[in-house]
XYZ file of C-alpha atoms in Angstrom:
683
model
C 8.896 -6.756 24.058
C 9.232 -3.064 23.329
C 6.271 -0.784 22.823
C 6.004 1.532 19.859
C 4.135 4.745 19.252
C 5.238 4.992 15.648
C 2.875 4.544 12.759
C 5.563 2.717 10.817
C 4.693 -0.790 9.674
C 6.634 -3.875 10.709
C 8.144 -4.093 7.275
C 9.571 -7.332 5.880
C 8.704 -9.351 8.975
C 5.221 -9.708 10.321
C 2.335 -7.826 8.892
C 2.789 -8.318 5.178
C 4.617 -11.601 4.795
C 1.719 -13.492 3.311
C 0.719 -14.137 -0.264
C 0.856 -10.418 -1.016
C 3.337 -8.661 1.185
C 4.264 -5.023 1.341
C 7.429 -3.410 2.558
C 6.301 -0.053 3.839
C 8.956 2.376 4.951
C 8.253 5.399 7.117
C 5.298 6.999 5.434
C 6.555 10.542 5.903
C 9.483 9.970 3.597
C 9.042 6.930 1.429
C 6.939 5.706 -1.350
C 5.729 2.127 -1.350
C 8.078 -0.643 -2.363
C 5.506 -3.324 -3.066
C 6.493 -6.962 -3.365
C 3.895 -9.336 -4.668
C 5.468 -12.517 -3.400
C 4.151 -14.822 -6.073
C 4.481 -12.219 -8.778
C 6.812 -9.487 -9.871
C 8.719 -7.237 -7.536
C 8.346 -3.532 -8.240
C 11.002 -1.475 -6.540
C 10.722 2.275 -6.524
C 13.279 4.784 -5.383
C 12.034 6.843 -2.403
C 9.993 9.893 -3.302
C 12.181 11.835 -0.899
C 15.035 11.439 -3.400
C 13.390 14.214 -5.409
C 13.335 16.648 -2.493
C 16.299 15.671 -0.293
C 19.536 13.741 -0.217
C 19.269 10.177 1.035
C 21.877 7.474 1.542
C 20.505 5.392 4.422
C 19.935 2.373 2.170
C 19.800 1.560 -1.533
C 17.701 -0.528 -3.889
C 20.183 -3.360 -3.414
C 19.426 -3.313 0.308
C 15.712 -3.565 -0.467
C 16.384 -6.512 -2.787
C 18.395 -8.201 -0.060
C 15.597 -7.685 2.467
C 12.975 -9.194 0.166
C 15.182 -12.195 -0.534
C 14.963 -13.056 3.169
C 11.166 -13.220 3.098
C 9.513 -16.621 3.335
C 6.202 -16.627 1.476
C 3.204 -18.073 3.293
C -0.481 -18.312 2.552
C -3.198 -17.791 5.132
C -3.543 -20.629 7.679
C -0.336 -22.280 6.429
C 1.739 -23.751 9.256
C 5.452 -23.105 8.968
C 7.777 -25.200 11.129
C 10.931 -23.333 12.070
C 14.174 -25.302 12.043
C 17.523 -24.739 13.699
C 17.399 -22.624 16.851
C 13.632 -22.302 16.442
C 13.039 -26.063 16.389
C 9.593 -26.861 17.764
C 8.073 -23.457 16.944
C 5.222 -23.299 14.441
C 3.970 -20.018 12.983
C 0.894 -19.416 10.845
C -0.575 -16.231 9.302
C -4.290 -15.464 9.528
C -6.495 -12.724 8.105
C -6.207 -9.383 9.919
C -8.728 -7.463 7.798
C -6.774 -4.185 7.960
C -4.913 -4.295 4.640
C -4.672 -6.597 1.670
C -2.228 -9.208 2.958
C -2.564 -7.942 6.525
C -1.809 -10.710 8.974
C -2.527 -11.880 12.497
C 0.294 -14.226 13.500
C -0.203 -17.375 15.528
C 3.000 -18.721 17.090
C 2.784 -22.140 18.734
C 5.363 -23.713 21.034
C 4.777 -26.800 23.186
C 1.023 -26.565 22.796
C 0.805 -22.915 23.858
C -0.214 -20.143 21.470
C 1.159 -16.623 21.190
C -1.052 -14.377 19.036
C 0.402 -11.233 17.479
C -2.519 -9.058 16.376
C -1.592 -5.424 15.804
C -3.870 -3.410 13.492
C -6.864 -5.655 12.877
C -10.368 -4.915 11.670
C -13.427 -6.981 12.530
C -15.634 -5.221 9.973
C -16.191 -6.665 6.538
C -15.408 -4.019 3.927
C -15.772 -3.709 0.173
C -12.436 -5.287 -0.642
C -11.567 -7.176 2.561
C -13.101 -9.694 4.937
C -12.974 -9.114 8.670
C -10.322 -10.563 10.936
C -10.364 -14.115 12.276
C -8.942 -13.041 15.633
C -12.173 -13.996 17.404
C -11.620 -17.637 16.402
C -8.705 -17.889 18.862
C -9.680 -18.739 22.422
C -7.499 -18.650 25.547
C -4.039 -18.151 23.997
C -1.130 -18.032 26.403
C -0.157 -14.515 25.241
C -1.943 -11.985 23.059
C 0.059 -9.032 21.731
C -2.185 -6.278 20.391
C -2.394 -2.495 20.129
C -4.307 0.273 21.858
C -4.143 2.664 18.904
C -7.918 3.048 18.562
C -8.924 2.294 22.147
C -10.444 5.741 22.776
C -12.234 6.096 19.442
C -15.698 4.886 18.504
C -16.820 4.742 14.879
C -20.239 5.187 13.290
C -21.702 2.444 11.161
C -20.014 1.756 7.852
C -23.034 2.925 5.879
C -23.233 6.216 7.775
C -19.498 6.843 7.421
C -19.496 6.158 3.678
C -22.512 8.401 3.151
C -20.901 11.297 5.037
C -17.712 10.779 3.029
C -19.531 10.934 -0.305
C -21.757 13.857 0.765
C -18.709 15.959 1.656
C -17.090 15.245 -1.710
C -20.229 15.913 -3.741
C -20.931 19.179 -1.878
C -17.464 20.451 -2.833
C -17.681 19.320 -6.456
C -21.100 20.890 -6.967
C -19.705 24.166 -5.605
C -17.043 24.045 -8.362
C -14.272 23.064 -5.922
C -11.526 20.446 -6.005
C -11.101 17.583 -3.506
C -7.670 16.346 -2.422
C -7.363 13.038 -0.547
C -3.823 12.513 0.804
C -3.471 8.711 0.763
C -0.948 5.896 0.954
C 0.210 4.278 -2.255
C -1.262 0.770 -2.045
C -2.972 0.197 1.287
C -6.217 1.751 2.466
C -6.484 3.716 -0.756
C -7.939 0.570 -2.382
C -11.073 0.861 -0.237
C -11.462 4.555 -1.126
C -11.083 3.811 -4.832
C -13.837 1.182 -4.679
C -16.187 3.542 -2.796
C -15.742 6.285 -5.383
C -15.843 3.895 -8.346
C -19.108 2.276 -7.256
C -20.780 5.593 -6.379
C -19.771 7.183 -9.688
C -21.046 4.117 -11.563
C -24.407 4.114 -9.757
C -25.069 7.833 -10.263
C -23.417 8.197 -13.709
C -21.275 11.135 -12.538
C -18.913 12.919 -14.903
C -16.518 14.550 -12.405
C -12.995 13.194 -13.047
C -11.184 11.153 -10.390
C -7.399 10.780 -10.463
C -5.134 8.400 -8.555
C -1.711 10.074 -8.604
C 1.336 8.169 -7.351
C 4.554 6.983 -8.936
C 3.230 3.395 -8.764
C -0.473 3.912 -9.408
C -0.690 1.809 -12.571
C 1.541 -0.939 -11.155
C -0.494 -1.094 -7.965
C -3.835 -1.478 -9.741
C -2.398 -3.981 -12.246
C -1.225 -6.259 -9.450
C -4.344 -5.788 -7.356
C -6.432 -7.128 -10.245
C -4.701 -10.496 -9.902
C -5.230 -10.853 -6.141
C -8.997 -11.017 -5.963
C -8.905 -14.359 -4.137
C -7.336 -12.579 -1.138
C -10.132 -10.019 -0.957
C -13.691 -10.131 0.333
C -16.058 -12.968 -0.479
C -18.298 -10.676 -2.528
C -15.443 -9.651 -4.853
C -14.236 -13.222 -5.268
C -17.742 -14.552 -5.993
C -18.499 -11.743 -8.417
C -15.411 -12.571 -10.433
C -16.113 -16.297 -10.223
C -19.679 -15.993 -11.544
C -19.533 -13.033 -13.943
C -15.793 -12.487 -14.490
C -16.327 -8.927 -13.274
C -13.075 -7.600 -11.796
C -13.814 -4.930 -9.209
C -10.576 -3.101 -10.048
C -11.249 -2.687 -13.749
C -11.627 1.020 -13.068
C -13.885 2.990 -15.396
C -14.037 6.308 -13.548
C -10.690 6.514 -11.729
C -7.818 7.575 -13.996
C -4.279 6.529 -13.068
C -1.524 9.159 -13.223
C 2.190 8.821 -12.482
C 3.344 12.397 -13.057
C 2.059 15.711 -11.774
C 2.466 17.135 -15.276
C -0.340 14.812 -16.414
C -2.636 16.358 -13.814
C -1.674 19.885 -14.828
C -2.681 19.131 -18.424
C -6.251 18.277 -17.333
C -8.820 20.981 -18.233
C -9.901 23.251 -15.409
C -12.925 22.153 -13.439
C -13.914 20.334 -10.248
C -12.050 17.095 -9.725
C -11.114 14.506 -7.092
C -7.428 13.654 -6.659
C -6.077 10.828 -4.510
C -2.372 11.630 -4.164
C 0.515 10.322 -2.090
C 1.540 10.781 0.704
C -0.941 10.871 3.579
C 1.296 12.958 5.852
C 1.530 15.890 3.389
C 5.233 16.052 4.205
C 6.350 14.878 0.757
C 5.042 13.547 -2.506
C 2.406 14.791 -4.911
C -0.108 15.615 -2.176
C 2.373 18.093 -0.683
C 2.660 20.073 -3.927
C -1.073 19.960 -4.688
C -1.888 21.105 -1.151
C 0.242 24.228 -1.568
C -1.600 25.077 -4.795
C -5.146 24.418 -3.551
C -5.077 25.393 0.128
C -5.749 29.108 -0.418
C -9.018 28.544 -2.347
C -12.116 28.492 -0.144
C -13.987 26.273 -2.607
C -11.536 23.366 -2.256
C -11.572 20.518 0.260
C -8.710 18.565 1.857
C -10.236 15.282 3.085
C -8.049 13.202 5.397
C -8.873 9.500 5.577
C -6.330 8.685 8.295
C -4.848 10.383 11.321
C -1.542 12.093 10.639
C 1.490 11.127 12.659
C 2.742 13.472 15.345
C 4.789 16.339 13.990
C 3.520 16.086 10.420
C 1.696 18.744 8.440
C -1.388 16.503 8.220
C -1.606 16.182 12.008
C -1.217 19.940 12.385
C -4.099 20.599 10.002
C -6.293 18.036 11.798
C -6.003 19.976 15.045
C -9.100 21.610 16.488
C -9.181 24.430 15.540
C -6.903 24.130 12.505
C -4.191 26.768 11.971
C -4.965 29.727 9.702
C -1.484 29.715 8.173
C 1.230 27.099 7.932
C 4.846 27.074 6.821
C 5.774 24.571 4.151
C 9.092 23.742 2.562
C 9.150 23.464 -1.208
C 12.093 21.401 -2.431
C 13.160 20.713 -5.959
C 16.043 18.805 -7.483
C 17.897 20.745 -10.175
C 20.891 19.691 -12.302
C 24.353 20.960 -11.430
C 25.870 23.550 -13.751
C 29.051 25.590 -14.024
C 31.534 25.435 -11.166
C 29.337 23.099 -9.113
C 29.233 20.572 -11.943
C 33.006 20.820 -12.469
C 33.646 20.349 -8.747
C 31.284 17.371 -8.660
C 32.966 15.698 -11.627
C 36.406 16.321 -10.117
C 35.296 14.743 -6.847
C 33.846 11.748 -8.662
C 37.069 11.258 -10.636
C 39.083 11.412 -7.431
C 36.809 8.804 -5.815
C 37.112 6.529 -8.862
C 40.917 6.771 -8.821
C 41.030 5.956 -5.117
C 38.767 2.966 -5.625
C 40.846 1.745 -8.587
C 44.061 2.094 -6.586
C 42.552 0.291 -3.645
C 41.316 -2.513 -5.910
C 44.754 -2.902 -7.536
C 46.464 -3.089 -4.128
C 44.019 -5.718 -2.963
C 44.567 -7.710 -6.140
C 48.338 -7.478 -5.728
C 48.146 -8.682 -2.137
C 45.931 -11.604 -3.176
C 48.296 -12.578 -5.991
C 51.302 -12.536 -3.645
C 49.434 -14.593 -1.107
C 48.595 -17.170 -3.754
C 52.239 -17.119 -4.919
C 53.475 -17.899 -1.431
C 51.230 -20.930 -1.269
C 52.252 -22.173 -4.729
C 56.062 -21.849 -4.474
C 57.721 -25.166 -3.461
C 59.890 -25.263 -0.356
C 63.037 -26.414 -2.215
C 62.773 -23.718 -4.924
C 66.195 -22.089 -5.388
C 64.547 -18.711 -5.942
C 63.115 -18.675 -2.398
C 65.325 -16.933 0.129
C 65.402 -17.542 3.840
C 64.469 -14.286 5.488
C 66.558 -15.174 8.556
C 69.715 -15.898 6.568
C 70.840 -12.923 4.456
C 74.173 -14.526 3.452
C 73.793 -17.638 1.344
C 76.294 -20.434 1.795
C 76.280 -20.975 -1.959
C 78.046 -18.348 -4.122
C 75.943 -19.295 -7.134
C 72.771 -18.743 -5.276
C 74.151 -15.537 -3.787
C 75.158 -14.187 -7.180
C 71.767 -15.092 -8.595
C 70.078 -13.391 -5.665
C 72.110 -10.223 -6.141
C 71.320 -10.230 -9.850
C 67.608 -10.420 -9.214
C 67.916 -7.743 -6.558
C 69.575 -5.394 -9.040
C 66.727 -5.894 -11.482
C 64.107 -5.173 -8.847
C 65.843 -2.126 -7.409
C 66.373 -0.637 -10.838
C 63.170 1.332 -11.287
C 61.114 0.466 -8.181
C 61.537 -0.877 -4.675
C 60.210 -4.322 -3.803
C 57.501 -4.298 -1.147
C 58.426 -5.522 2.313
C 56.025 -8.444 1.979
C 57.811 -9.908 -1.060
C 58.982 -13.489 -0.563
C 61.621 -13.514 -3.299
C 63.543 -10.959 -5.368
C 61.837 -11.864 -8.592
C 59.017 -10.778 -10.839
C 55.774 -12.625 -9.975
C 54.819 -15.438 -12.275
C 51.208 -16.560 -12.638
C 50.427 -19.933 -14.109
C 47.177 -19.383 -15.985
C 46.772 -23.008 -16.916
C 43.330 -24.066 -18.035
C 41.419 -27.089 -16.883
C 41.284 -30.030 -19.276
C 39.096 -33.082 -19.535
C 38.838 -36.025 -21.914
C 37.409 -33.782 -24.626
C 39.880 -30.908 -24.331
C 39.966 -27.558 -22.558
C 37.049 -26.870 -20.229
C 35.212 -23.670 -21.149
C 32.621 -21.542 -19.389
C 29.526 -21.166 -21.622
C 28.626 -17.852 -19.947
C 31.718 -16.262 -21.486
C 30.189 -16.726 -24.934
C 26.643 -15.544 -24.172
C 25.562 -12.031 -25.112
C 23.783 -10.545 -22.131
C 20.952 -8.114 -22.918
C 20.188 -5.728 -20.101
C 16.454 -5.103 -19.835
C 15.056 -2.949 -17.064
C 11.852 -4.993 -16.836
C 13.700 -8.286 -16.529
C 16.358 -6.858 -14.250
C 13.819 -5.941 -11.597
C 11.799 -9.145 -11.949
C 12.365 -12.132 -9.608
C 13.367 -15.377 -11.238
C 10.272 -17.220 -10.111
C 7.875 -14.392 -10.975
C 4.606 -15.532 -12.490
C 3.393 -12.085 -13.524
C 4.874 -10.158 -16.417
C 5.124 -6.868 -14.526
C 6.407 -3.602 -15.921
C 7.583 -0.433 -14.280
C 5.853 2.891 -14.574
C 7.610 5.496 -16.680
C 8.019 7.713 -13.650
C 9.558 4.849 -11.699
C 12.033 4.082 -14.466
C 13.036 7.711 -14.749
C 13.675 7.834 -11.017
C 15.779 4.682 -11.050
C 17.810 5.485 -14.163
C 18.306 9.205 -13.540
C 22.044 9.650 -12.842
C 22.328 13.315 -13.805
C 24.411 15.261 -11.241
C 21.952 17.362 -9.299
C 21.253 19.099 -6.025
C 18.192 19.921 -3.932
C 17.083 23.537 -3.658
C 14.601 24.311 -0.848
C 12.494 27.382 -0.146
C 10.157 28.035 2.770
C 6.693 29.418 2.136
C 3.853 30.545 4.369
C 0.458 29.603 2.953
C -2.943 30.725 4.160
C -5.331 27.880 5.000
C -8.653 28.921 3.508
C -9.985 25.632 2.117
C -12.159 23.177 4.066
C -10.472 20.486 6.158
C -12.274 17.248 7.119
C -11.036 14.051 8.791
C -12.975 10.783 8.444
C -11.726 7.484 9.803
C -10.984 5.079 6.944
C -7.944 3.523 8.604
C -9.541 0.081 8.711
C -8.988 -0.594 12.421
C -11.480 -1.821 14.997
C -12.721 0.912 17.309
C -12.504 0.931 21.092
C -15.862 -0.724 21.743
C -15.124 -3.553 19.330
C -11.586 -4.059 20.636
C -12.861 -4.532 24.179
C -15.502 -7.012 23.010
C -13.002 -9.029 20.969
C -10.439 -9.154 23.777
C -13.119 -10.372 26.209
C -14.065 -13.126 23.766
C -10.482 -14.224 23.098
C -9.715 -14.092 26.863
C -5.913 -14.508 26.744
C -4.013 -15.645 29.813
C -1.637 -12.709 29.380
C -2.108 -9.534 27.367
C 0.565 -7.180 26.005
C -0.424 -3.740 24.679
C 1.829 -1.949 22.196
C 1.478 0.849 19.632
C -0.828 3.488 21.031
C -0.834 6.779 22.866
C -0.118 6.730 26.591
C -3.714 7.729 27.380
C -5.264 5.091 25.122
C -2.899 2.378 26.371
C -3.618 3.114 30.022
C -7.376 3.208 29.400
C -7.374 -0.184 27.672
C -5.031 -1.645 30.270
C -7.340 -0.745 33.164
C -10.369 -2.091 31.314
C -8.652 -5.395 30.545
C -7.440 -5.816 34.131
C -11.076 -5.699 35.267
C -12.805 -7.611 32.481
C -10.323 -9.661 30.441
C -7.376 -11.117 32.370
C -5.303 -10.340 35.484
C -1.976 -10.086 33.629
C -1.820 -7.016 31.366
C 1.460 -5.424 30.309
C 2.061 -2.081 28.588
C 5.823 -1.854 28.002
C 7.504 1.427 27.167
C 9.740 1.849 24.141
C 12.826 -0.415 24.432
C 11.466 -1.942 27.655
C 11.766 -5.722 27.976
C 9.129 -7.802 29.745
C 8.928 -11.497 30.578
C 5.679 -13.194 29.562
C 6.924 -16.747 30.005
C 4.120 -19.149 30.791
C 3.841 -20.593 34.283
C 3.195 -23.993 32.746
C 6.173 -26.153 31.867
C 6.066 -28.853 29.215
C 8.525 -31.725 29.027
C 9.086 -34.352 26.407
C 9.068 -37.886 27.794
C 9.540 -41.250 26.185
C 7.062 -44.052 26.841
C 8.950 -47.235 27.685
C 7.979 -50.492 25.992
C 7.477 -52.173 29.362
C 4.887 -49.538 30.298
C 3.049 -49.591 26.960
C 2.733 -53.379 26.944
C 0.375 -53.211 29.973
C -1.747 -50.215 28.867
C -5.312 -50.871 27.668
C -6.566 -48.434 25.020
C -10.171 -47.689 24.188
C -11.329 -45.951 21.028
C -13.026 -42.592 21.529
C -14.062 -41.063 18.237
C -10.970 -40.764 16.071
C -8.628 -41.319 19.007
C -7.583 -44.086 21.378
C -7.093 -43.162 25.013
C -6.036 -44.946 28.187
C -5.335 -44.228 31.854
C -1.635 -44.444 32.686
C 0.000 -44.679 36.112
C 3.764 -44.361 35.811
C 6.892 -42.914 37.369
C 9.494 -40.742 35.657
C 12.939 -42.125 34.997
C 15.821 -41.608 32.597
C 17.015 -43.670 29.683
C 20.630 -44.436 28.852
C 20.643 -41.422 26.518
C 19.616 -39.118 29.342
C 16.040 -38.594 28.074
C 13.074 -38.587 30.422
C 11.033 -41.781 30.260
C 7.818 -43.072 31.820
C 8.349 -46.399 33.552
C 5.889 -48.792 35.247
C 5.231 -48.166 38.930
C 7.436 -50.103 41.311
C 4.473 -50.342 43.755
C 0.754 -50.989 43.181
C -1.067 -48.101 41.479
C -3.179 -45.933 43.792
C -6.962 -45.889 43.228
C -8.487 -42.955 41.336
C -11.960 -41.589 40.816
C -13.903 -42.303 37.674
C -13.191 -39.750 34.949
C -15.688 -39.362 32.131
C -13.925 -38.439 28.884
C -15.839 -37.004 25.953
C -18.961 -34.954 25.346
C -22.505 -35.840 24.359
C -24.938 -34.138 22.024
C -28.553 -34.503 23.047
C -29.740 -34.964 19.457
C -27.259 -37.789 18.864
C -28.164 -39.461 22.169
C -31.835 -39.227 21.231
C -31.163 -41.171 18.034
C -29.078 -43.688 19.982
C -31.891 -44.356 22.481
C -34.413 -44.658 19.668
C -32.213 -47.297 18.030
C -32.328 -49.227 21.337
C -36.113 -49.202 21.364
C -36.532 -46.482 23.996
C -39.343 -44.009 23.448
C -37.704 -40.567 23.546
C -38.655 -36.957 22.741
C -37.570 -33.362 23.485
C -39.784 -31.496 25.964
C -39.040 -28.127 27.571
C -35.361 -28.157 26.626
C -34.860 -31.623 28.171
C -34.859 -35.152 26.774
C -37.835 -37.198 27.961
C -36.766 -40.883 28.010
C -39.458 -43.476 28.451
C -42.314 -42.629 30.763
C -40.617 -41.234 33.869
C -36.921 -40.467 33.162
C -35.691 -36.988 32.093
C -32.201 -36.047 30.866
C -31.018 -32.414 30.722
C -27.804 -30.370 30.453
C -26.932 -27.717 33.012
C -24.295 -25.031 32.383
C -22.983 -23.034 29.415
C -20.700 -24.980 27.129
C -19.664 -21.783 25.370
C -17.917 -20.459 28.482
C -14.149 -20.418 28.328
C -11.744 -21.847 30.805
C -12.793 -25.412 31.310
C -16.270 -25.719 29.884
C -16.254 -29.467 30.485
C -16.071 -28.864 34.236
C -18.892 -26.285 34.164
C -21.325 -28.337 32.086
C -23.247 -31.132 33.799
C -25.672 -33.824 32.637
C -28.502 -34.520 35.066
C -30.553 -37.723 34.932
C -33.838 -37.481 36.861
C -36.510 -40.103 37.577
C -37.576 -42.880 39.967
C -35.070 -45.659 40.602
C -36.704 -48.184 38.351
C -35.333 -50.715 35.922
C -35.856 -48.192 33.128
C -33.771 -45.576 35.010
C -30.755 -47.900 35.377
C -31.059 -49.028 31.782
C -30.993 -45.452 30.446
C -28.093 -44.587 32.780
C -26.139 -47.512 31.392
C -26.818 -46.275 27.851
C -25.646 -42.795 28.901
C -22.376 -44.079 30.404
C -21.702 -46.083 27.268
C -21.305 -42.803 25.345
C -18.246 -41.932 27.447
C -14.985 -43.599 28.247
C -14.732 -43.921 32.028
C -11.180 -44.895 33.079
């Protein structure tokens, strides 16, 4: 298990493979390629294509990756087949992002929990994680990303966020929020939308990304995956929280430039400020003291956002402005010449491959006794007629071109293009007679899509733009005069909450990944003292072994053994005490067989649990006078029944909890004890 300090998501595999899954590439370079698994797939060319050359992968590669995704809903058990036979995986709510997932992997009764980036807080558009519902898993894999950070209350944080924005707007300044394209930005949009609606504000808010309209359109149809308050509001009043009245959706920077001058709020991609619309807007606004750059997430190391979040921030920064321009003149001619050369090479290569395939098929089709076939080992034929015919064909072939060395006969190739026939005539392919209309919306839509999705105009222009072009870059030094503020809206549990949750889950083994070295070491030492004795913090590309010390084996119960076992019903189950010895069947499987010698004696084992309220009703039905007094059950006149121990403790609560029966040894005492034992199965 390798550690990771990158902020890059586990795309296509773990975090977002639920009902709504995202494929997030490295946020410094890429825009969001969002795949709504039970809807329409919207695929957008990387933003970086506009400012740099990129050929690492294509849209076809993204399509291929999404085709390998298996769609699951929350709490759905998926049984792996093949090499993973016996493994069951299930996604659960993580609370970090819409579709964010905590993975539960079960094998032989032991659970492995993968919980990286979770949030226990209930937010406007998301419920909190269900991680605390897991108790004593064999292995818990989590992160230490926020281990050293503590957050204020949600109400205080939101108020500070809105106060900072309103202070800037009232001073006639602009507010830029560098955000992701479809993740945590949804929470920010709801905060601004609700505040603007409550206070009837007129300042414009813009959400500027290439996929802004597509993102909001799809989000409107996934309310059932959001918080309970949003789902109930829509259920009762049909009020969709993402029917935005104050946030305007833009897909081109030219649309923003056409807006009248005045204070405004702009949520623009990307959060790192390395590329995208936020990069260009930052360069334009950073030198104005009235403006505010408000970061809602920590920038990754080495990015412009992280540099500006330093304390103190730099007074001047260098930025690279890149622009794609069409090729003209000699550059265009050279490009077209190169493309023609590549096309000719590809056509020649394709023709050679086709020729080789045709000759291979000819070799398999020619009969062995064909007179036209020559024996390569015998250059002189014993038959003059055959020899003359061979020479004649050779003359024809040599006249004009040389036969290839792989030719099997000195003759022109003949291809039998015979058609298939059935009782009704020649078999035809109906697809050959169908006119195929190419539609960009349908082309990018999965076959089983339930939503009639459409691409943004900016997205279409990016995908269909094939004009020969190049990237021209210039380096600028800009003075940082505007205000810079960072507020944590990343949607992750803070250090105090992480420690509390880990103590509650109490895994047998804990693996820490994704976090700074300082944060990882701090959380590791805390967990060694308060959570579990086995804590691992692997380095990048380091492999660790977290195999359980317990071993599980599958055994077969023999018919001879089962015929002598006495079962007793306990609730919904039937249980029995079994004494057996392990043997092997004819197929080599392990089997439990009857003991060859008398079974050894064993102590009485009480199986089951008792609730005092239920036992009270049971005694009352037997005519025993019973009542609760001082936390104990008073039975009859002299007998008292009480529980000792905490049943909520983990790690064998049945052994910690005890039931104590107190009173004089009278007939009533033995009668109540007999009633008590009858609530258990005592093998």
